[in-house]
mmCIF file of C-alpha atoms in Angstrom:
data_model
loop_
_atom_site.group_PDB
_atom_site.id
_atom_site.type_symbol
_atom_site.label_atom_id
_atom_site.label_comp_id
_atom_site.label_asym_id
_atom_site.label_seq_id
_atom_site.Cartn_x
_atom_site.Cartn_y
_atom_site.Cartn_z
ATOM 1 C CA MET A 1 17.261 -89.448 95.503
ATOM 2 C CA LEU A 2 15.164 -90.967 92.649
ATOM 3 C CA SER A 3 15.950 -89.733 89.184
ATOM 4 C CA LEU A 4 13.322 -88.497 86.656
ATOM 5 C CA ASN A 5 13.499 -91.565 84.771
ATOM 6 C CA LYS A 6 12.758 -93.829 87.505
ATOM 7 C CA ILE A 7 9.835 -91.906 88.561
ATOM 8 C CA ALA A 8 8.415 -91.884 85.161
ATOM 9 C CA ARG A 9 8.862 -95.558 84.824
ATOM 10 C CA SER A 10 7.346 -96.222 88.290
ATOM 11 C CA SER A 11 4.356 -93.990 87.298
ATOM 12 C CA LYS A 12 3.844 -95.526 84.119
ATOM 13 C CA VAL A 13 3.804 -99.172 85.690
ATOM 14 C CA TRP A 14 1.255 -97.875 88.431
ATOM 15 C CA LYS A 15 -0.993 -96.390 85.773
ATOM 16 C CA ASN A 16 -0.999 -99.556 83.764
ATOM 17 C CA ASN A 17 -1.839 -101.604 86.842
ATOM 18 C CA LEU A 18 -4.774 -99.263 87.839
ATOM 19 C CA ILE A 19 -6.300 -98.660 84.506
ATOM 20 C CA PRO A 20 -6.913 -101.505 81.950
ATOM 21 C CA SER A 21 -5.343 -101.138 78.617
ATOM 22 C CA ALA A 22 -7.655 -100.781 75.438
ATOM 23 C CA ASP A 23 -6.674 -101.772 72.123
ATOM 24 C CA ILE A 24 -7.134 -98.941 69.643
ATOM 25 C CA LEU A 25 -7.873 -100.149 66.195
ATOM 26 C CA GLN A 26 -6.340 -97.520 63.778
ATOM 27 C CA LYS A 27 -8.630 -97.192 60.548
ATOM 28 C CA ARG A 28 -7.523 -93.923 59.201
ATOM 29 C CA ASN A 29 -4.263 -95.108 57.586
ATOM 30 C CA SER A 30 -2.149 -98.408 57.137
ATOM 31 C CA THR A 31 0.526 -97.768 60.118
ATOM 32 C CA SER A 32 0.603 -99.625 63.144
ATOM 33 C CA TYR A 33 0.488 -96.316 65.236
ATOM 34 C CA GLU A 34 -2.168 -96.548 67.944
ATOM 35 C CA HIS A 35 -3.520 -93.580 69.656
ATOM 36 C CA GLY A 36 -6.543 -92.273 71.608
ATOM 37 C CA LEU A 37 -8.855 -91.619 68.818
ATOM 38 C CA LYS A 38 -12.262 -93.170 69.104
ATOM 39 C CA TYR A 39 -13.836 -94.545 66.176
ATOM 40 C CA GLY A 40 -17.427 -94.013 65.730
ATOM 41 C CA ASP A 41 -19.800 -91.032 66.094
ATOM 42 C CA GLY A 42 -18.283 -89.986 69.346
ATOM 43 C CA GLY A 43 -17.920 -86.235 68.872
ATOM 44 C CA ARG A 44 -15.162 -84.060 67.658
ATOM 45 C CA ASN A 45 -12.450 -86.093 68.928
ATOM 46 C CA SER A 46 -13.489 -89.204 67.360
ATOM 47 C CA PHE A 47 -13.394 -90.552 63.622
ATOM 48 C CA ASN A 48 -16.482 -91.907 61.808
ATOM 49 C CA GLY A 49 -14.586 -93.376 59.000
ATOM 50 C CA SER A 50 -15.819 -90.430 56.521
ATOM 51 C CA ILE A 51 -13.558 -87.879 54.754
ATOM 52 C CA VAL A 52 -15.590 -85.100 53.412
ATOM 53 C CA THR A 53 -14.488 -82.218 51.167
ATOM 54 C CA VAL A 54 -16.640 -78.991 51.478
ATOM 55 C CA PHE A 55 -16.695 -76.495 48.792
ATOM 56 C CA GLY A 56 -18.118 -72.902 50.003
ATOM 57 C CA ALA A 57 -17.567 -73.760 53.533
ATOM 58 C CA THR A 58 -16.955 -70.088 54.349
ATOM 59 C CA GLY A 59 -20.416 -69.122 53.318
ATOM 60 C CA PHE A 60 -23.643 -68.774 55.527
ATOM 61 C CA LEU A 61 -24.615 -72.395 55.184
ATOM 62 C CA GLY A 62 -21.265 -73.775 54.774
ATOM 63 C CA ARG A 63 -20.180 -72.961 58.573
ATOM 64 C CA TYR A 64 -23.314 -74.848 59.759
ATOM 65 C CA VAL A 65 -22.636 -77.806 57.600
ATOM 66 C CA VAL A 66 -19.006 -77.909 58.936
ATOM 67 C CA ASN A 67 -19.892 -77.657 62.352
ATOM 68 C CA ARG A 68 -22.424 -80.319 62.305
ATOM 69 C CA LEU A 69 -20.026 -82.842 60.419
ATOM 70 C CA ALA A 70 -17.306 -82.172 62.718
ATOM 71 C CA ARG A 71 -19.508 -82.999 65.529
ATOM 72 C CA ARG A 72 -20.085 -86.334 64.126
ATOM 73 C CA GLY A 73 -16.353 -87.181 63.980
ATOM 74 C CA THR A 74 -15.878 -86.536 60.151
ATOM 75 C CA GLN A 75 -12.593 -85.677 58.951
ATOM 76 C CA LEU A 76 -12.778 -82.339 56.679
ATOM 77 C CA ILE A 77 -10.966 -80.935 53.859
ATOM 78 C CA ILE A 78 -11.914 -77.188 53.496
ATOM 79 C CA PRO A 79 -10.694 -75.513 50.166
ATOM 80 C CA TYR A 80 -10.767 -71.858 50.193
ATOM 81 C CA ARG A 81 -9.339 -69.009 48.497
ATOM 82 C CA GLY A 82 -8.456 -65.721 49.782
ATOM 83 C CA VAL A 83 -6.702 -64.818 53.001
ATOM 84 C CA ASP A 84 -6.595 -67.146 56.147
ATOM 85 C CA ASP A 85 -8.801 -64.858 58.068
ATOM 86 C CA GLU A 86 -11.742 -66.181 55.842
ATOM 87 C CA VAL A 87 -11.433 -69.601 57.567
ATOM 88 C CA ARG A 88 -10.243 -68.713 61.011
ATOM 89 C CA ASN A 89 -13.670 -69.431 62.550
ATOM 90 C CA ILE A 90 -13.957 -72.612 60.939
ATOM 91 C CA ARG A 91 -10.689 -73.889 62.692
ATOM 92 C CA LEU A 92 -12.379 -73.915 66.026
ATOM 93 C CA MET A 93 -15.225 -76.355 64.862
ATOM 94 C CA GLY A 94 -12.807 -79.574 64.953
ATOM 95 C CA ASP A 95 -10.379 -81.142 66.977
ATOM 96 C CA LEU A 96 -6.768 -80.687 66.261
ATOM 97 C CA GLY A 97 -6.083 -81.957 63.069
ATOM 98 C CA GLN A 98 -9.750 -83.004 62.192
ATOM 99 C CA ILE A 99 -10.145 -80.174 59.543
ATOM 100 C CA LYS A 100 -7.467 -79.551 56.828
ATOM 101 C CA PHE A 101 -7.350 -76.180 54.660
ATOM 102 C CA PHE A 102 -6.147 -75.897 51.072
ATOM 103 C CA ASN A 103 -5.819 -72.943 48.801
ATOM 104 C CA TYR A 104 -7.699 -73.519 45.706
ATOM 105 C CA ASN A 105 -8.789 -71.878 42.372
ATOM 106 C CA LEU A 106 -12.001 -72.964 41.018
ATOM 107 C CA ARG A 107 -10.551 -72.617 37.446
ATOM 108 C CA ASP A 108 -7.565 -74.733 38.353
ATOM 109 C CA TYR A 109 -8.685 -78.197 37.684
ATOM 110 C CA GLU A 110 -5.567 -79.741 39.230
ATOM 111 C CA SER A 111 -6.342 -77.992 42.729
ATOM 112 C CA LEU A 112 -9.796 -79.429 42.584
ATOM 113 C CA LEU A 113 -8.377 -82.871 42.147
ATOM 114 C CA LYS A 114 -5.813 -82.355 44.980
ATOM 115 C CA THR A 115 -8.377 -81.691 47.512
ATOM 116 C CA MET A 116 -10.635 -84.726 46.722
ATOM 117 C CA THR A 117 -7.657 -87.146 46.572
ATOM 118 C CA HIS A 118 -8.550 -88.923 49.875
ATOM 119 C CA SER A 119 -12.345 -87.942 49.972
ATOM 120 C CA SER A 120 -15.415 -90.395 50.183
ATOM 121 C CA THR A 121 -17.739 -87.288 49.939
ATOM 122 C CA VAL A 122 -17.829 -84.201 48.266
ATOM 123 C CA ILE A 123 -20.321 -81.226 49.230
ATOM 124 C CA ASN A 124 -20.834 -78.347 46.798
ATOM 125 C CA LEU A 125 -21.934 -74.978 48.315
ATOM 126 C CA VAL A 126 -20.494 -72.513 46.126
ATOM 127 C CA GLY A 127 -22.584 -69.808 44.995
ATOM 128 C CA LYS A 128 -22.812 -66.319 43.788
ATOM 129 C CA ASN A 129 -25.594 -63.785 43.879
ATOM 130 C CA PHE A 130 -24.133 -61.224 41.366
ATOM 131 C CA ASP A 131 -21.280 -60.962 38.772
ATOM 132 C CA THR A 132 -17.743 -59.468 39.839
ATOM 133 C CA ARG A 133 -14.752 -58.765 37.935
ATOM 134 C CA ASN A 134 -13.070 -62.304 38.784
ATOM 135 C CA PHE A 135 -16.120 -64.623 38.268
ATOM 136 C CA THR A 136 -19.587 -64.301 36.871
ATOM 137 C CA MET A 137 -22.435 -66.168 38.397
ATOM 138 C CA SER A 138 -22.376 -68.571 35.457
ATOM 139 C CA ASP A 139 -18.628 -69.374 36.393
ATOM 140 C CA CYS A 140 -19.370 -70.328 39.916
ATOM 141 C CA ILE A 141 -22.785 -71.956 39.669
ATOM 142 C CA VAL A 142 -22.634 -73.753 36.245
ATOM 143 C CA THR A 143 -18.985 -74.232 35.137
ATOM 144 C CA GLY A 144 -17.712 -74.546 38.715
ATOM 145 C CA ALA A 145 -20.455 -77.104 39.703
ATOM 146 C CA ALA A 146 -19.658 -79.098 36.634
ATOM 147 C CA ASP A 147 -15.846 -79.267 37.123
ATOM 148 C CA LEU A 148 -16.287 -80.269 40.910
ATOM 149 C CA ALA A 149 -18.680 -82.991 40.010
ATOM 150 C CA LYS A 150 -16.348 -84.033 37.128
ATOM 151 C CA ALA A 151 -13.108 -84.057 39.330
ATOM 152 C CA ALA A 152 -15.169 -86.161 41.939
ATOM 153 C CA LYS A 153 -15.824 -88.741 39.546
ATOM 154 C CA GLU A 154 -12.316 -88.881 38.430
ATOM 155 C CA SER A 155 -11.122 -89.058 41.994
ATOM 156 C CA GLY A 156 -13.168 -91.886 42.856
ATOM 157 C CA VAL A 157 -15.377 -90.053 45.219
ATOM 158 C CA LYS A 158 -18.420 -92.235 46.188
ATOM 159 C CA ARG A 159 -20.871 -89.500 46.986
ATOM 160 C CA PHE A 160 -21.556 -86.006 45.631
ATOM 161 C CA ILE A 161 -23.889 -83.443 47.295
ATOM 162 C CA HIS A 162 -24.841 -80.492 45.227
ATOM 163 C CA VAL A 163 -27.082 -77.654 46.792
ATOM 164 C CA SER A 164 -29.170 -75.869 44.449
ATOM 165 C CA ALA A 165 -32.214 -73.641 45.365
ATOM 166 C CA LEU A 166 -36.016 -73.980 45.527
ATOM 167 C CA GLY A 167 -37.680 -72.871 42.261
ATOM 168 C CA ALA A 168 -34.637 -73.758 40.064
ATOM 169 C CA GLU A 169 -36.417 -73.986 36.760
ATOM 170 C CA GLY A 170 -35.239 -73.255 33.109
ATOM 171 C CA SER A 171 -38.223 -71.011 32.688
ATOM 172 C CA SER A 172 -37.719 -69.026 35.985
ATOM 173 C CA PRO A 173 -37.880 -65.215 35.446
ATOM 174 C CA SER A 174 -34.808 -65.083 37.695
ATOM 175 C CA HIS A 175 -31.252 -65.486 35.997
ATOM 176 C CA TYR A 176 -29.792 -66.983 39.202
ATOM 177 C CA LEU A 177 -32.378 -69.757 39.408
ATOM 178 C CA ARG A 178 -32.129 -70.526 35.687
ATOM 179 C CA LEU A 179 -28.425 -71.098 36.349
ATOM 180 C CA LYS A 180 -29.247 -73.432 39.286
ATOM 181 C CA SER A 181 -31.261 -75.401 37.067
ATOM 182 C CA ARG A 182 -28.484 -75.512 34.532
ATOM 183 C CA SER A 183 -25.984 -76.624 37.435
ATOM 184 C CA GLU A 184 -28.364 -79.514 38.348
ATOM 185 C CA ARG A 185 -28.205 -80.972 34.970
ATOM 186 C CA CYS A 186 -24.297 -80.619 34.587
ATOM 187 C CA VAL A 187 -23.902 -82.270 37.844
ATOM 188 C CA SER A 188 -26.056 -84.991 37.268
ATOM 189 C CA ASP A 189 -24.518 -85.607 33.727
ATOM 190 C CA ALA A 190 -20.814 -85.314 35.224
ATOM 191 C CA PHE A 191 -21.510 -87.524 38.549
ATOM 192 C CA PRO A 192 -24.621 -89.815 38.028
ATOM 193 C CA GLY A 193 -26.067 -90.705 41.386
ATOM 194 C CA ALA A 194 -25.474 -86.975 42.865
ATOM 195 C CA THR A 195 -27.850 -85.834 45.720
ATOM 196 C CA ILE A 196 -29.387 -82.189 44.859
ATOM 197 C CA MET A 197 -30.772 -80.161 47.629
ATOM 198 C CA ARG A 198 -32.829 -77.285 47.017
ATOM 199 C CA PRO A 199 -33.472 -75.220 50.120
ATOM 200 C CA ALA A 200 -35.885 -72.248 50.056
ATOM 201 C CA PRO A 201 -34.787 -69.016 51.332
ATOM 202 C CA MET A 202 -32.959 -69.631 54.485
ATOM 203 C CA TYR A 203 -32.914 -67.565 57.967
ATOM 204 C CA GLY A 204 -30.387 -67.739 60.571
ATOM 205 C CA ASP A 205 -28.043 -65.742 62.932
ATOM 206 C CA GLU A 206 -26.093 -64.121 59.972
ATOM 207 C CA ASP A 207 -28.723 -64.342 57.270
ATOM 208 C CA SER A 208 -29.386 -61.682 54.792
ATOM 209 C CA TYR A 209 -33.063 -62.414 54.909
ATOM 210 C CA PHE A 210 -34.842 -61.636 58.026
ATOM 211 C CA ASN A 211 -31.810 -59.309 59.192
ATOM 212 C CA ARG A 212 -32.151 -57.502 55.628
ATOM 213 C CA TYR A 213 -35.768 -56.597 56.642
ATOM 214 C CA ALA A 214 -34.892 -55.567 60.205
ATOM 215 C CA TYR A 215 -32.180 -53.160 58.812
ATOM 216 C CA PHE A 216 -34.779 -51.420 56.741
ATOM 217 C CA ARG A 217 -35.923 -49.903 60.038
ATOM 218 C CA ASN A 218 -33.430 -47.065 59.176
ATOM 219 C CA PHE A 219 -35.085 -46.445 55.854
ATOM 220 C CA PRO A 220 -36.910 -42.951 56.323
ATOM 221 C CA ILE A 221 -40.105 -43.559 54.402
ATOM 222 C CA GLY A 222 -40.896 -47.211 55.274
ATOM 223 C CA ILE A 223 -40.310 -50.695 53.939
ATOM 224 C CA PRO A 224 -40.931 -50.801 50.234
ATOM 225 C CA LEU A 225 -42.593 -54.044 49.058
ATOM 226 C CA ALA A 226 -43.994 -54.825 45.564
ATOM 227 C CA LYS A 227 -47.792 -54.639 45.883
ATOM 228 C CA GLY A 228 -47.356 -54.519 49.427
ATOM 229 C CA GLY A 229 -46.108 -58.389 49.634
ATOM 230 C CA TRP A 230 -49.455 -59.575 49.378
ATOM 231 C CA GLU A 231 -48.838 -61.409 46.164
ATOM 232 C CA THR A 232 -45.638 -63.212 47.409
ATOM 233 C CA ARG A 233 -45.835 -66.521 49.265
ATOM 234 C CA LYS A 234 -42.649 -67.818 51.137
ATOM 235 C CA ARG A 235 -41.889 -70.914 52.981
ATOM 236 C CA PRO A 236 -38.716 -69.703 54.854
ATOM 237 C CA VAL A 237 -36.317 -72.631 56.333
ATOM 238 C CA ALA A 238 -33.853 -72.541 59.121
ATOM 239 C CA VAL A 239 -30.319 -72.823 58.135
ATOM 240 C CA TYR A 240 -29.572 -75.422 60.829
ATOM 241 C CA ASP A 241 -32.332 -77.571 59.337
ATOM 242 C CA VAL A 242 -30.676 -77.464 55.874
ATOM 243 C CA ALA A 243 -27.318 -78.393 57.360
ATOM 244 C CA ARG A 244 -28.777 -81.173 59.135
ATOM 245 C CA ALA A 245 -30.228 -82.658 56.120
ATOM 246 C CA ILE A 246 -26.944 -82.095 54.330
ATOM 247 C CA VAL A 247 -25.173 -83.945 57.144
ATOM 248 C CA LEU A 248 -27.769 -86.761 57.253
ATOM 249 C CA ALA A 249 -27.577 -87.072 53.310
ATOM 250 C CA THR A 250 -23.750 -87.433 53.480
ATOM 251 C CA HIS A 251 -24.044 -90.553 55.639
ATOM 252 C CA ASP A 252 -27.078 -92.115 54.038
ATOM 253 C CA PRO A 253 -26.301 -93.856 50.841
ATOM 254 C CA THR A 254 -29.950 -94.211 49.997
ATOM 255 C CA THR A 255 -30.042 -90.483 49.111
ATOM 256 C CA ALA A 256 -27.979 -90.962 46.107
ATOM 257 C CA ASN A 257 -29.611 -89.773 42.795
ATOM 258 C CA LYS A 258 -32.511 -87.941 44.766
ATOM 259 C CA THR A 259 -33.589 -84.271 44.557
ATOM 260 C CA TYR A 260 -34.764 -82.830 47.930
ATOM 261 C CA GLU A 261 -36.824 -79.849 48.227
ATOM 262 C CA LEU A 262 -36.136 -78.152 51.762
ATOM 263 C CA TYR A 263 -38.647 -75.756 52.966
ATOM 264 C CA GLY A 264 -40.302 -74.642 56.227
ATOM 265 C CA PRO A 265 -43.629 -76.317 57.601
ATOM 266 C CA GLU A 266 -45.694 -73.230 56.999
ATOM 267 C CA GLU A 267 -46.558 -70.991 54.018
ATOM 268 C CA TYR A 268 -46.646 -67.074 54.691
ATOM 269 C CA TYR A 269 -47.283 -63.823 52.953
ATOM 270 C CA LEU A 270 -44.385 -61.674 52.541
ATOM 271 C CA HIS A 271 -46.333 -58.690 54.040
ATOM 272 C CA ASP A 272 -47.125 -61.016 57.173
ATOM 273 C CA ILE A 273 -43.447 -62.021 57.645
ATOM 274 C CA VAL A 274 -42.169 -58.348 57.293
ATOM 275 C CA LYS A 275 -44.871 -57.492 59.978
ATOM 276 C CA PHE A 276 -43.710 -60.287 62.183
ATOM 277 C CA ILE A 277 -40.191 -59.354 62.140
ATOM 278 C CA TYR A 278 -41.129 -55.842 63.425
ATOM 279 C CA ARG A 279 -43.295 -57.188 66.150
ATOM 280 C CA MET A 280 -40.570 -59.153 67.208
ATOM 281 C CA ILE A 281 -37.863 -56.515 67.340
ATOM 282 C CA LYS A 282 -40.458 -54.204 69.078
ATOM 283 C CA ARG A 283 -40.182 -51.283 66.513
ATOM 284 C CA PRO A 284 -42.762 -49.623 64.375
ATOM 285 C CA CYS A 285 -43.336 -51.010 60.673
ATOM 286 C CA ARG A 286 -44.601 -48.873 57.846
ATOM 287 C CA ILE A 287 -44.960 -51.081 54.411
ATOM 288 C CA ILE A 288 -44.964 -48.989 51.355
ATOM 289 C CA PRO A 289 -46.644 -50.705 48.283
ATOM 290 C CA VAL A 290 -44.531 -50.027 45.186
ATOM 291 C CA PRO A 291 -44.610 -51.152 41.448
ATOM 292 C CA GLN A 292 -42.296 -54.196 41.086
ATOM 293 C CA SER A 293 -40.822 -52.437 37.815
ATOM 294 C CA LEU A 294 -39.808 -49.364 39.860
ATOM 295 C CA TYR A 295 -38.288 -51.755 42.501
ATOM 296 C CA GLU A 296 -36.368 -53.620 39.836
ATOM 297 C CA LEU A 297 -35.139 -50.352 38.285
ATOM 298 C CA ALA A 298 -33.647 -49.573 41.773
ATOM 299 C CA GLY A 299 -31.909 -52.968 41.611
ATOM 300 C CA TYR A 300 -30.564 -52.232 38.111
ATOM 301 C CA ILE A 301 -29.039 -48.980 39.501
ATOM 302 C CA GLY A 302 -27.523 -50.934 42.593
ATOM 303 C CA GLU A 303 -25.645 -53.358 40.100
ATOM 304 C CA PHE A 304 -23.404 -50.362 39.332
ATOM 305 C CA SER A 305 -22.217 -49.951 42.933
ATOM 306 C CA PRO A 306 -18.203 -50.432 43.121
ATOM 307 C CA PHE A 307 -18.693 -52.135 46.447
ATOM 308 C CA ASP A 308 -20.682 -55.370 47.517
ATOM 309 C CA LYS A 309 -23.918 -55.008 45.622
ATOM 310 C CA ARG A 310 -26.678 -55.153 48.372
ATOM 311 C CA ILE A 311 -29.336 -55.170 45.688
ATOM 312 C CA THR A 312 -29.583 -56.221 42.035
ATOM 313 C CA LYS A 313 -32.356 -56.501 39.571
ATOM 314 C CA ASP A 314 -32.336 -60.396 39.836
ATOM 315 C CA PHE A 315 -32.368 -60.063 43.710
ATOM 316 C CA VAL A 316 -35.688 -58.059 43.398
ATOM 317 C CA ILE A 317 -37.101 -60.675 40.997
ATOM 318 C CA ARG A 318 -36.228 -63.537 43.411
ATOM 319 C CA GLN A 319 -37.411 -61.569 46.359
ATOM 320 C CA PHE A 320 -41.056 -61.260 45.073
ATOM 321 C CA LEU A 321 -41.198 -64.698 43.428
ATOM 322 C CA SER A 322 -43.399 -67.197 45.435
ATOM 323 C CA ASP A 323 -41.833 -70.581 47.018
ATOM 324 C CA ASP A 324 -43.689 -73.213 44.701
ATOM 325 C CA VAL A 325 -43.006 -76.783 45.760
ATOM 326 C CA LEU A 326 -43.295 -80.006 44.061
ATOM 327 C CA GLU A 327 -45.931 -82.380 45.542
ATOM 328 C CA ASP A 328 -43.994 -85.608 44.901
ATOM 329 C CA ALA A 329 -40.578 -84.314 45.786
ATOM 330 C CA PHE A 330 -38.471 -85.578 48.581
ATOM 331 C CA THR A 331 -38.479 -83.377 51.625
ATOM 332 C CA PHE A 332 -37.287 -82.988 55.110
ATOM 333 C CA GLU A 333 -39.718 -86.054 56.120
ATOM 334 C CA ASP A 334 -38.139 -88.401 53.767
ATOM 335 C CA LEU A 335 -34.795 -87.845 55.979
ATOM 336 C CA GLY A 336 -36.764 -87.927 59.501
ATOM 337 C CA ILE A 337 -36.530 -84.289 60.016
ATOM 338 C CA THR A 338 -39.153 -82.285 61.670
ATOM 339 C CA PRO A 339 -38.122 -78.541 60.559
ATOM 340 C CA VAL A 340 -38.487 -75.889 63.014
ATOM 341 C CA ASN A 341 -41.416 -73.288 63.034
ATOM 342 C CA VAL A 342 -40.578 -69.584 62.436
ATOM 343 C CA ASN A 343 -42.518 -68.633 65.652
ATOM 344 C CA ASP A 344 -40.064 -70.853 67.587
ATOM 345 C CA ALA A 345 -36.779 -69.830 66.071
ATOM 346 C CA ALA A 346 -36.866 -66.316 64.771
ATOM 347 C CA LEU A 347 -36.796 -64.361 68.142
ATOM 348 C CA ASN A 348 -33.237 -66.018 68.919
ATOM 349 C CA ILE A 349 -32.121 -64.563 65.716
ATOM 350 C CA LEU A 350 -33.620 -61.033 65.736
ATOM 351 C CA ARG A 351 -33.408 -60.082 69.425
ATOM 352 C CA ARG A 352 -30.397 -58.204 68.901
ATOM 353 C CA HIS A 353 -32.226 -55.682 66.691
ATOM 354 C CA ARG A 354 -34.324 -54.503 69.904
ATOM 355 C CA HIS A 355 -33.760 -51.754 72.070
ATOM 356 C CA TYR A 356 -32.162 -52.577 75.263
ATOM 357 C CA TYR A 357 -35.112 -52.197 77.444
ATOM 358 C CA HIS A 358 -37.066 -54.717 75.285
ATOM 359 C CA TYR A 359 -34.240 -57.195 75.097
ATOM 360 C CA SER A 360 -35.432 -59.815 77.452
ATOM 361 C CA GLU A 361 -39.116 -59.494 76.566
ATOM 362 C CA ILE A 362 -40.734 -62.693 75.348
ATOM 363 C CA MET A 363 -43.207 -63.022 72.277
ATOM 364 C CA LYS A 364 -47.101 -63.337 73.129
ATOM 365 C CA GLU A 365 -48.932 -65.953 71.232
ATOM 366 C CA GLU A 366 -51.253 -63.295 69.674
ATOM 367 C CA GLU A 367 -48.117 -61.786 68.070
ATOM 368 C CA PHE A 368 -46.946 -64.891 66.364
ATOM 369 C CA ILE A 369 -47.157 -65.135 62.566
ATOM 370 C CA LYS A 370 -50.260 -66.843 61.104
ATOM 371 C CA PRO A 371 -49.801 -69.147 58.052
ATOM 372 C CA ILE A 372 -51.839 -68.962 54.932
ATOM 373 C CA GLN A 373 -54.783 -70.967 55.298
ATOM 374 C CA GLN A 374 -55.189 -73.518 52.581
#
């Protein structure tokens, strides 16, 4: 009777004779260990030569960025704070060993350095919409961004990508947008050559934009909008288009020291966006025009909530600010990206808000949202 060792040896010889051997070049470290990992943009089981640290990966945009980076064979470092449950969905986005997780504290500079030791690129997606007892908006948006940029420079990181917001100006009526403007200056000072991304309000499966308005259907009197939404112009952008732009910038050194404004291809009145959302989910829509000062008062009261603040005064201000863009800014076009139109993408996001007997119905062309005529 043949022993198991003899069977294994004969099987190995037979396999080597049948399948030609391939020399695998190991580029991730200096050892002579060879394995089946492919080098190049070959998918999640490949390695394209980039090691990227993504801060804020557990957020709305972060999950899309991580998924797209992993699909291109990027080695990922994901710093997080809190419990492991917050990153459990991210674990499935990469091959075994492709994504590494580290606990960190935004105020602990040494922990920031530790997560960037071997990285070639750092992406900052950290943000906050309201103050909490642990971190203020300024702590996360300004001080945290400056520390990340400084740590990246000290660690020898080649690229730093910072996500800001469309309309980030020092004179903005929104405290959030003023902080975003300060963060851009701090990042550029600490890391010359950083890439700044300014996305418009983003929509997607888990967004707090289109879905927020859809949930207003439970509001008994209707949907309150300042001045009926007729004086607010918006350019919503799909979150996966923004994620794609960030990933392309990660692998394109020519994007260094540039600021990109990322917005949708069409401009709409907020009133028309809300009406479109309710046509899409096949529910009645009643818009109630209210004074913006009254809306801001409701937001101020909402800031005292002991739970997650669903509405704040600053959120109301941003909600009714128009999305103004700079004519000479870099955009999706400079990255070779054609952003998706709201009419083509929103149905897949909002279909879940329909009654079951309307679920499979498609949108008719006359129900599509019409852009503002220039």
